[in-house]
PDB file of N, CA and C in Angstrom:
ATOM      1  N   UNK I   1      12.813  -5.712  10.691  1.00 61.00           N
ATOM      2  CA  UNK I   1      14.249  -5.529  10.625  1.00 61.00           C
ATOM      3  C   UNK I   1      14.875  -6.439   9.565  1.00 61.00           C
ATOM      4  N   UNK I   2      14.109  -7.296   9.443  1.00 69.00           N
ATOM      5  CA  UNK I   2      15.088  -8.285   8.501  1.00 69.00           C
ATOM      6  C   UNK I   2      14.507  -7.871   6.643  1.00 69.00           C
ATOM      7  N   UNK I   3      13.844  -7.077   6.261  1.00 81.00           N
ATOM      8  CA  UNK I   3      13.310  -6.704   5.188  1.00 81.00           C
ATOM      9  C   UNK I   3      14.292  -5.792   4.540  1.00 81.00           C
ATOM     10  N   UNK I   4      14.266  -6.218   3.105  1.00 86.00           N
ATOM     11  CA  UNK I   4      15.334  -5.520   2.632  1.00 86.00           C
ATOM     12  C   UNK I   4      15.587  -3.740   2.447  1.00 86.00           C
ATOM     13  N   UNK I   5      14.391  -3.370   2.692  1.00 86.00           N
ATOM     14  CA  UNK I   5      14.064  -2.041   2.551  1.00 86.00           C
ATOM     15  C   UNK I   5      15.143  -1.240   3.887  1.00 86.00           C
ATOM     16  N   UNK I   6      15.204  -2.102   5.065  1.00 85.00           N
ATOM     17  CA  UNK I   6      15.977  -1.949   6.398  1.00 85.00           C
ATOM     18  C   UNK I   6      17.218  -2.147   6.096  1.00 85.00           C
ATOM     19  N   UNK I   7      17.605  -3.467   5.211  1.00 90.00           N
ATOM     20  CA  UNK I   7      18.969  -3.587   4.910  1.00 90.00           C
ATOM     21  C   UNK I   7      19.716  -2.216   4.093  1.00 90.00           C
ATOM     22  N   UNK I   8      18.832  -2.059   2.968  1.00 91.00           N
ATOM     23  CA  UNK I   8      19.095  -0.751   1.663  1.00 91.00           C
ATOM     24  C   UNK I   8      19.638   0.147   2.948  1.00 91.00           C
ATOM     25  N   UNK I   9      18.924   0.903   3.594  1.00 88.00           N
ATOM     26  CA  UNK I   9      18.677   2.155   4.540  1.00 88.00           C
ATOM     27  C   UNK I   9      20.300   1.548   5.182  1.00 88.00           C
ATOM     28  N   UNK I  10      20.136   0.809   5.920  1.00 90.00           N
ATOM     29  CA  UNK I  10      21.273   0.666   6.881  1.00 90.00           C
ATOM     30  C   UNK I  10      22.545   0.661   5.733  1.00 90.00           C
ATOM     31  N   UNK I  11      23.098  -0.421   5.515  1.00 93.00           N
ATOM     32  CA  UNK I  11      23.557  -0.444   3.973  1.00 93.00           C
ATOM     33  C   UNK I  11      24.243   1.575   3.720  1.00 93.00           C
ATOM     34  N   UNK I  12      23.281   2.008   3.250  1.00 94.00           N
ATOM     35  CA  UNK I  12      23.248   3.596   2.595  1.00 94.00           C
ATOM     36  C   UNK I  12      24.066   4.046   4.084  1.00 94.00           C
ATOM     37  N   UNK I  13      23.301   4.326   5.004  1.00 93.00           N
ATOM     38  CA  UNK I  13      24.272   4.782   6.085  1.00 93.00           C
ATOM     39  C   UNK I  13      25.286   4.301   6.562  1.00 93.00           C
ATOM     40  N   UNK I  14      25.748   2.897   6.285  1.00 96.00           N
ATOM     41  CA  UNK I  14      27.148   2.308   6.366  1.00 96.00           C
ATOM     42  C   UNK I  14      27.853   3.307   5.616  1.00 96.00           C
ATOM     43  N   UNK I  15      28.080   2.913   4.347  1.00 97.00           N
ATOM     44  CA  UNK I  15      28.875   3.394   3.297  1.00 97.00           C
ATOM     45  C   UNK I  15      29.106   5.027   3.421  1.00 97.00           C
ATOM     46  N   UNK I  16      27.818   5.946   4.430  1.00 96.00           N
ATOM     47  CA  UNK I  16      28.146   7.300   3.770  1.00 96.00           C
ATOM     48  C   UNK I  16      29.189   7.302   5.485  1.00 96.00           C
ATOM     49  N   UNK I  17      28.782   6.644   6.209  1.00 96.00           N
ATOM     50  CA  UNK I  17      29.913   6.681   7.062  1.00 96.00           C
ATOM     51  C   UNK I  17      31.578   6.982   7.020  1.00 96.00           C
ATOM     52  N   UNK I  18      31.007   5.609   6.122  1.00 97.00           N
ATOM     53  CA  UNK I  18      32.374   4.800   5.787  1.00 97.00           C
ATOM     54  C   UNK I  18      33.553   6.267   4.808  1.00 97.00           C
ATOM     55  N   UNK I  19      32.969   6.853   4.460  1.00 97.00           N
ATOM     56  CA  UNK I  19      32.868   7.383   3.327  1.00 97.00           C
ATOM     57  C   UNK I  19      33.542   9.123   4.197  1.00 97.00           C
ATOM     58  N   UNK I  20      32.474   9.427   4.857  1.00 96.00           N
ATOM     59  CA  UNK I  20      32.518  10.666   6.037  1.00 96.00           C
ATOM     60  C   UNK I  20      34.177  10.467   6.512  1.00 96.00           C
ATOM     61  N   UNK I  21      34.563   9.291   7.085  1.00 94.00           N
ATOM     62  CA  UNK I  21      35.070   9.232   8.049  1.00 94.00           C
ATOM     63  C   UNK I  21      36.551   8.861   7.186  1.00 94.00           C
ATOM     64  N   UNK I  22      36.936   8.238   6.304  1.00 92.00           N
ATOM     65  CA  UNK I  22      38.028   8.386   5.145  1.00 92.00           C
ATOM     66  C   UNK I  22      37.997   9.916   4.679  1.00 92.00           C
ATOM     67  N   UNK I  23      37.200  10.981   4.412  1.00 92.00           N
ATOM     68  CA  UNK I  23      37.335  12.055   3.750  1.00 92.00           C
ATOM     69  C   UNK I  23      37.580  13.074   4.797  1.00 92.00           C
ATOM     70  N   UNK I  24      37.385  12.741   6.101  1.00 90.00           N
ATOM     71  CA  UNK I  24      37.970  13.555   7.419  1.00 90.00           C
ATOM     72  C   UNK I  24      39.407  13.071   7.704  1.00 90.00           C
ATOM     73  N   UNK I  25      39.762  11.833   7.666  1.00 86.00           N
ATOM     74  CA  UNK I  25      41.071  11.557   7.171  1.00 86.00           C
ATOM     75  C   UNK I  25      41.824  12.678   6.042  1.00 86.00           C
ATOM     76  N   UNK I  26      41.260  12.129   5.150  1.00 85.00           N
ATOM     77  CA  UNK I  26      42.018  12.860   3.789  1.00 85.00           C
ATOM     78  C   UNK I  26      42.264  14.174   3.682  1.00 85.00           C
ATOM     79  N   UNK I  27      40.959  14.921   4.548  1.00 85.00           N
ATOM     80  CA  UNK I  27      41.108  16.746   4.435  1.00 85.00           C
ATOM     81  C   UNK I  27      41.678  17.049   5.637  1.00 85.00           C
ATOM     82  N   UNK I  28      41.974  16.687   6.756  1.00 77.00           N
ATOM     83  CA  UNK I  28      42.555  17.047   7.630  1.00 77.00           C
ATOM     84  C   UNK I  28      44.315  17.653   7.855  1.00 77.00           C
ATOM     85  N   UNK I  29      44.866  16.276   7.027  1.00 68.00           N
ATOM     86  CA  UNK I  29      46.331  16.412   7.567  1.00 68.00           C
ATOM     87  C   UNK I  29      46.866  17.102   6.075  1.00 68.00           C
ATOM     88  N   UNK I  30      48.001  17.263   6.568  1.00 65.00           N
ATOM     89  CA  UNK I  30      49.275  18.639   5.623  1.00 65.00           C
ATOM     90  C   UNK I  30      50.309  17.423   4.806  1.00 65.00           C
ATOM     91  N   UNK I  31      49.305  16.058   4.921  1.00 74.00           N
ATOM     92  CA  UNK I  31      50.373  15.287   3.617  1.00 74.00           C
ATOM     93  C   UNK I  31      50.128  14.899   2.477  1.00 74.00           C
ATOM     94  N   UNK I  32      50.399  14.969   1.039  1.00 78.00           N
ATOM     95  CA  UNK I  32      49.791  14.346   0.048  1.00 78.00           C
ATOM     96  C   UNK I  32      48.959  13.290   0.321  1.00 78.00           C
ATOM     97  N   UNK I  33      48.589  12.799  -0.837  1.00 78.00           N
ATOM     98  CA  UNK I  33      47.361  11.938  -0.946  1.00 78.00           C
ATOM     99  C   UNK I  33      48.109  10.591  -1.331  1.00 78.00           C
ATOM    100  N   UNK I  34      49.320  10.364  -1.824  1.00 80.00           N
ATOM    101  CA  UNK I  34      50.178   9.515  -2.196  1.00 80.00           C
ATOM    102  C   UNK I  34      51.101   8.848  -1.187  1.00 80.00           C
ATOM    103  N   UNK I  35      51.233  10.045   0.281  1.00 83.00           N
ATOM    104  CA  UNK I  35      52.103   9.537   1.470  1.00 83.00           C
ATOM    105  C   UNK I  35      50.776   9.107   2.636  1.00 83.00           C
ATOM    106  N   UNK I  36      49.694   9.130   2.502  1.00 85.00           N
ATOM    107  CA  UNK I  36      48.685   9.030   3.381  1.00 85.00           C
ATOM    108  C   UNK I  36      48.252   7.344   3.978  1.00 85.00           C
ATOM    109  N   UNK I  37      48.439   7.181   5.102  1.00 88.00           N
ATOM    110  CA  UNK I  37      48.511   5.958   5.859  1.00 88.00           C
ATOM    111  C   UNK I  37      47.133   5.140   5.362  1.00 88.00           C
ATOM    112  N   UNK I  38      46.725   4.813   4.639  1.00 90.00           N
ATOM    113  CA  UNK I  38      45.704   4.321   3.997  1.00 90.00           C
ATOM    114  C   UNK I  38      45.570   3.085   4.094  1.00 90.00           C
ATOM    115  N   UNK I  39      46.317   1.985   4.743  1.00 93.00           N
ATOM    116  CA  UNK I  39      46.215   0.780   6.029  1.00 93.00           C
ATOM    117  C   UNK I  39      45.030   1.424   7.153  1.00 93.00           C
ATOM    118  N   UNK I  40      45.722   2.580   7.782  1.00 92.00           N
ATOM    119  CA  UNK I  40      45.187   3.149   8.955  1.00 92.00           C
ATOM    120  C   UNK I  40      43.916   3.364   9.193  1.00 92.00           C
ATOM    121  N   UNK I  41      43.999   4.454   7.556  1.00 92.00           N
ATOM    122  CA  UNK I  41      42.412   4.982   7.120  1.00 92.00           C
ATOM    123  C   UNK I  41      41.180   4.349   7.397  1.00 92.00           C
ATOM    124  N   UNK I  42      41.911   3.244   6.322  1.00 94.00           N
ATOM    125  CA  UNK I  42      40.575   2.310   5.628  1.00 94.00           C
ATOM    126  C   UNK I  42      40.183   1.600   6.976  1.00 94.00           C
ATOM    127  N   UNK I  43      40.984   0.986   8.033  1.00 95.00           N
ATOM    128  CA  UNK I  43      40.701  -0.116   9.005  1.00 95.00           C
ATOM    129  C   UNK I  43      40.025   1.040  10.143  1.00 95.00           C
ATOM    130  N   UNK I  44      40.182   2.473  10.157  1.00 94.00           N
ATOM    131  CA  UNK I  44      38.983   3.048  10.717  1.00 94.00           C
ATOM    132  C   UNK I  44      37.908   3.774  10.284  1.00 94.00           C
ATOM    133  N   UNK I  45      37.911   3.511   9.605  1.00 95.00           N
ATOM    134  CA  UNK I  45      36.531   3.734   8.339  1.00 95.00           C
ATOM    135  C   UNK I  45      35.911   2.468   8.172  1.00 95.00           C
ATOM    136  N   UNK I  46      36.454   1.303   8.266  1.00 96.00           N
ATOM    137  CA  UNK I  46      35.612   0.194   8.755  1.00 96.00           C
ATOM    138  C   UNK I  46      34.770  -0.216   9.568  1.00 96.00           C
ATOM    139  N   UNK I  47      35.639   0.114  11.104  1.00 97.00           N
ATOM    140  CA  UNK I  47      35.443  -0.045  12.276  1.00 97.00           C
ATOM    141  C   UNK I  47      34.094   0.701  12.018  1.00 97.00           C
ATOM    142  N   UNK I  48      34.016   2.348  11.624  1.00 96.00           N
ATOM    143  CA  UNK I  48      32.888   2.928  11.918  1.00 96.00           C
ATOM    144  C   UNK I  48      31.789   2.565  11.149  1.00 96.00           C
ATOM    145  N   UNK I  49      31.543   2.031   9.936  1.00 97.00           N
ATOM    146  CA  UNK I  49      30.457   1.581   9.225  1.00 97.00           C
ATOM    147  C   UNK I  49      30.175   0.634   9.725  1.00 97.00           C
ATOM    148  N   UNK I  50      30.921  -0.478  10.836  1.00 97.00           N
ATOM    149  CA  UNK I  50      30.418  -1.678  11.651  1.00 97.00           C
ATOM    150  C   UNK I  50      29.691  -0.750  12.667  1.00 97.00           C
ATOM    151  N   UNK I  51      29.892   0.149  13.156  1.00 96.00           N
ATOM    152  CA  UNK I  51      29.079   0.791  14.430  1.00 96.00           C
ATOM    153  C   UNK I  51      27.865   1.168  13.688  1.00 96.00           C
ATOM    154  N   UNK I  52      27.973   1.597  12.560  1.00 94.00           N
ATOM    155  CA  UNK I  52      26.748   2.461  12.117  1.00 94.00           C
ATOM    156  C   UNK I  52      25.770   1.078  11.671  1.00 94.00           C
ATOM    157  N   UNK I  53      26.695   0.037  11.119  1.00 93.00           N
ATOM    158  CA  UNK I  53      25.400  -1.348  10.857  1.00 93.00           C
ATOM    159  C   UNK I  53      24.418  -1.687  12.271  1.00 93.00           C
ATOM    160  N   UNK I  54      25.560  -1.588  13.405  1.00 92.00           N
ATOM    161  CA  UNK I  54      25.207  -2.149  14.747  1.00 92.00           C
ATOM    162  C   UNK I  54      24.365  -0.857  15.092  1.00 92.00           C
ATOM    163  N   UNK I  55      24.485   0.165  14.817  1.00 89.00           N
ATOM    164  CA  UNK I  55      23.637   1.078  15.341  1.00 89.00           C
ATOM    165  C   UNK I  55      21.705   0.853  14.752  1.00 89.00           C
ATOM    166  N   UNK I  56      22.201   0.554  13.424  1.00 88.00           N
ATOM    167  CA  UNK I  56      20.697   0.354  12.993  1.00 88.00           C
ATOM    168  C   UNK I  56      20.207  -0.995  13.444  1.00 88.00           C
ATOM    169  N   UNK I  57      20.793  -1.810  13.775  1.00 87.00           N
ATOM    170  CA  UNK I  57      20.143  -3.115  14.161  1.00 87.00           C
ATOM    171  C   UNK I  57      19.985  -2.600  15.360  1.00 87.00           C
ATOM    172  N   UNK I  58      20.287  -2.130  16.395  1.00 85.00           N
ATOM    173  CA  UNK I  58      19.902  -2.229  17.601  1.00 85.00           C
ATOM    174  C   UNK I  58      18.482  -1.028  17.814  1.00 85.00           C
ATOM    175  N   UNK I  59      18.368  -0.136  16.886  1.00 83.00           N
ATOM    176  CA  UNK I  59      17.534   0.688  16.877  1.00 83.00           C
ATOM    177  C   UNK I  59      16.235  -0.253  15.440  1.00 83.00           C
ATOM    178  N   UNK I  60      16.834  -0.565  14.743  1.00 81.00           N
ATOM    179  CA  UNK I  60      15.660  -1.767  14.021  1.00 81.00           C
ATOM    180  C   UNK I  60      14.741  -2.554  14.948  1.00 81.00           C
ATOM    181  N   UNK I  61      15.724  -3.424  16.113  1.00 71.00           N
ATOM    182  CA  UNK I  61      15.026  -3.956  16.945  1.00 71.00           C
ATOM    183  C   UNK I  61      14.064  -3.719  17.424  1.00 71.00           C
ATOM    184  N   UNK I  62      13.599  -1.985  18.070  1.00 69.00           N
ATOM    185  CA  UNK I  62      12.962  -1.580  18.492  1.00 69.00           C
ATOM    186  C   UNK I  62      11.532  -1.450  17.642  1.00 69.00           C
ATOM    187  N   UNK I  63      11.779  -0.853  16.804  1.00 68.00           N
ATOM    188  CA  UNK I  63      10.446  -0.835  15.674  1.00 68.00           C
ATOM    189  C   UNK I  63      10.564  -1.454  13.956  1.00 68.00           C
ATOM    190  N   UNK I  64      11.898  -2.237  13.985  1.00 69.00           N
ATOM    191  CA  UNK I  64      11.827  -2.315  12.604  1.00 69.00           C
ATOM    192  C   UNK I  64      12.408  -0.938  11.398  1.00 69.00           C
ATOM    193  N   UNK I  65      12.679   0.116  12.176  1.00 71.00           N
ATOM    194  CA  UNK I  65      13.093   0.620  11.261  1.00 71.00           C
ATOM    195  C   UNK I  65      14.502   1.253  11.593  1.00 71.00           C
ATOM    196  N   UNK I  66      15.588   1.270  10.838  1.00 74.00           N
ATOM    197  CA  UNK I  66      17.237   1.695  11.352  1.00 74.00           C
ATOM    198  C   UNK I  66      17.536   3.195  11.048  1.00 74.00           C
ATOM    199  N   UNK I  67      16.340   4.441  11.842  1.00 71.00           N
ATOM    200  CA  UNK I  67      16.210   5.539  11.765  1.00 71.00           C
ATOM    201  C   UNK I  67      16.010   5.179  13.434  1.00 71.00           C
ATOM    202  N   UNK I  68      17.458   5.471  14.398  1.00 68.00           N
ATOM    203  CA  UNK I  68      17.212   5.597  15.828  1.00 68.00           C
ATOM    204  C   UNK I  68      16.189   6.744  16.133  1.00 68.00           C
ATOM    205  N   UNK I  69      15.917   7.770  15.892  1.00 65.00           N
ATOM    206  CA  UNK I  69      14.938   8.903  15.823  1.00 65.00           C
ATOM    207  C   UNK I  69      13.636   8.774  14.747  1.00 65.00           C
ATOM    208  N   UNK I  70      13.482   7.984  14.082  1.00 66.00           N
ATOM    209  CA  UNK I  70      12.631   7.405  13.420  1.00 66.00           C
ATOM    210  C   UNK I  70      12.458   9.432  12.156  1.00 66.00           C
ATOM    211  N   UNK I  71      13.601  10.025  12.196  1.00 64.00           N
ATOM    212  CA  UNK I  71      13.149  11.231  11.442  1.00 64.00           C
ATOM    213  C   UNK I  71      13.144  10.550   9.797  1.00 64.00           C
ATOM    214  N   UNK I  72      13.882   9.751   9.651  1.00 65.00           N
ATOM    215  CA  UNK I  72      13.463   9.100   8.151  1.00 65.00           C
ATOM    216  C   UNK I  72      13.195   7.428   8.434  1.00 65.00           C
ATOM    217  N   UNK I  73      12.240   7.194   7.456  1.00 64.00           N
ATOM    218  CA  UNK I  73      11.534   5.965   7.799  1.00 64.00           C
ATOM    219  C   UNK I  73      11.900   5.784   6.586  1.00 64.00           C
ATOM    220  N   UNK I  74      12.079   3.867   6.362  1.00 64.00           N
ATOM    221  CA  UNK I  74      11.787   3.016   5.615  1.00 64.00           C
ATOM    222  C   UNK I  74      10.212   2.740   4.614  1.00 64.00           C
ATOM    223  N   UNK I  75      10.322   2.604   3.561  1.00 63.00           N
ATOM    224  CA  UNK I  75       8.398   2.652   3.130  1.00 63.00           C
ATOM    225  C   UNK I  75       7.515   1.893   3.706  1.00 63.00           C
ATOM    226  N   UNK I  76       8.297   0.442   3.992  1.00 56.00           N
ATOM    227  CA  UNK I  76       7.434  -0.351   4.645  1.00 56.00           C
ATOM    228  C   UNK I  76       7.215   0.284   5.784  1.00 56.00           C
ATOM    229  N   UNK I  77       7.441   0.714   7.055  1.00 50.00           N
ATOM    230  CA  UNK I  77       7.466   1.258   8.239  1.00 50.00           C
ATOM    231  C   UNK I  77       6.331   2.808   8.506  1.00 50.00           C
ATOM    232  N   UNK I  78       6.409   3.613   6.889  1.00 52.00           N
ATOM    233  CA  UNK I  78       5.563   4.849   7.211  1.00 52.00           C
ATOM    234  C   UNK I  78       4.531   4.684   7.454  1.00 52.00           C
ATOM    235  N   UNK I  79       3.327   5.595   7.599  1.00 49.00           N
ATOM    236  CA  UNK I  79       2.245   5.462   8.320  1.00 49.00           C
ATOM    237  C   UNK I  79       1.431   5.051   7.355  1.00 49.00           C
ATOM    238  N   UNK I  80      -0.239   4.618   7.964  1.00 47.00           N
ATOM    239  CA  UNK I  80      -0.986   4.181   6.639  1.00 47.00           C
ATOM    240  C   UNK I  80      -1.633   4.774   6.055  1.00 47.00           C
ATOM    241  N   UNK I  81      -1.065   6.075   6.257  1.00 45.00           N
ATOM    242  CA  UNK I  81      -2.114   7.083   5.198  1.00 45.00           C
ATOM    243  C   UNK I  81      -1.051   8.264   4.287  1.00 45.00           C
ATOM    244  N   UNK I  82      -0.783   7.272   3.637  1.00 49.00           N
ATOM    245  CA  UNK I  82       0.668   7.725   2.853  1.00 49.00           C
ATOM    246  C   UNK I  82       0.280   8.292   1.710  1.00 49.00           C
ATOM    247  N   UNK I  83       1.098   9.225   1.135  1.00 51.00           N
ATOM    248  CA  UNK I  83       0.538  10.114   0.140  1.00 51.00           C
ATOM    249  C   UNK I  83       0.400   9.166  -1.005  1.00 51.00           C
ATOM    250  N   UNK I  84      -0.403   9.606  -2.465  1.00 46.00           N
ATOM    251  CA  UNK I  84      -0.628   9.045  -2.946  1.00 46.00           C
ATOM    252  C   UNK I  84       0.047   9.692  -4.630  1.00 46.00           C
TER     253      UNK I  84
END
């Protein structure tokens, strides 16, 4: 968990969070992009890339890697008979 390859991964899924969850903001409501509460936005688009960090650490814990379903793995983490 503490290898940077875990940080990158977690990291990447912060941001596309972060990212998801401002652009469901933005396409949702019927107001310009210039009147848009963007205090509001940003401080819950935060909140959720802190869940998604805390999500991979608590699922890192388990095996080291911050894929709770382990469907994408870290390189260090794949198996040892990795393509070549």
């Amino acid at each position: 968990m503490l290898s940077a390859q875990f940080w990158l991964a977690a990291g990447e899924r912060a941001v596309k969070t972060f990212a998801q969850v401002l652009l469901g903001f933005m396409t949702t409501g019927a107001i310009g992009i210039t009147n848009l509460p963007w205090n509001e936005m940003l401080s819950v688009a935060a909140t959720a890339a802190l869940a998604s960090v805390l999500t991979s650490i608590v699922s890192g814990a388990r095996d080291g890697n911050p894929s709770a379903t382990n469907a994408e793995t870290t390189p260090a983490y794949e198996g040892k008979h990795e393509a070549e």
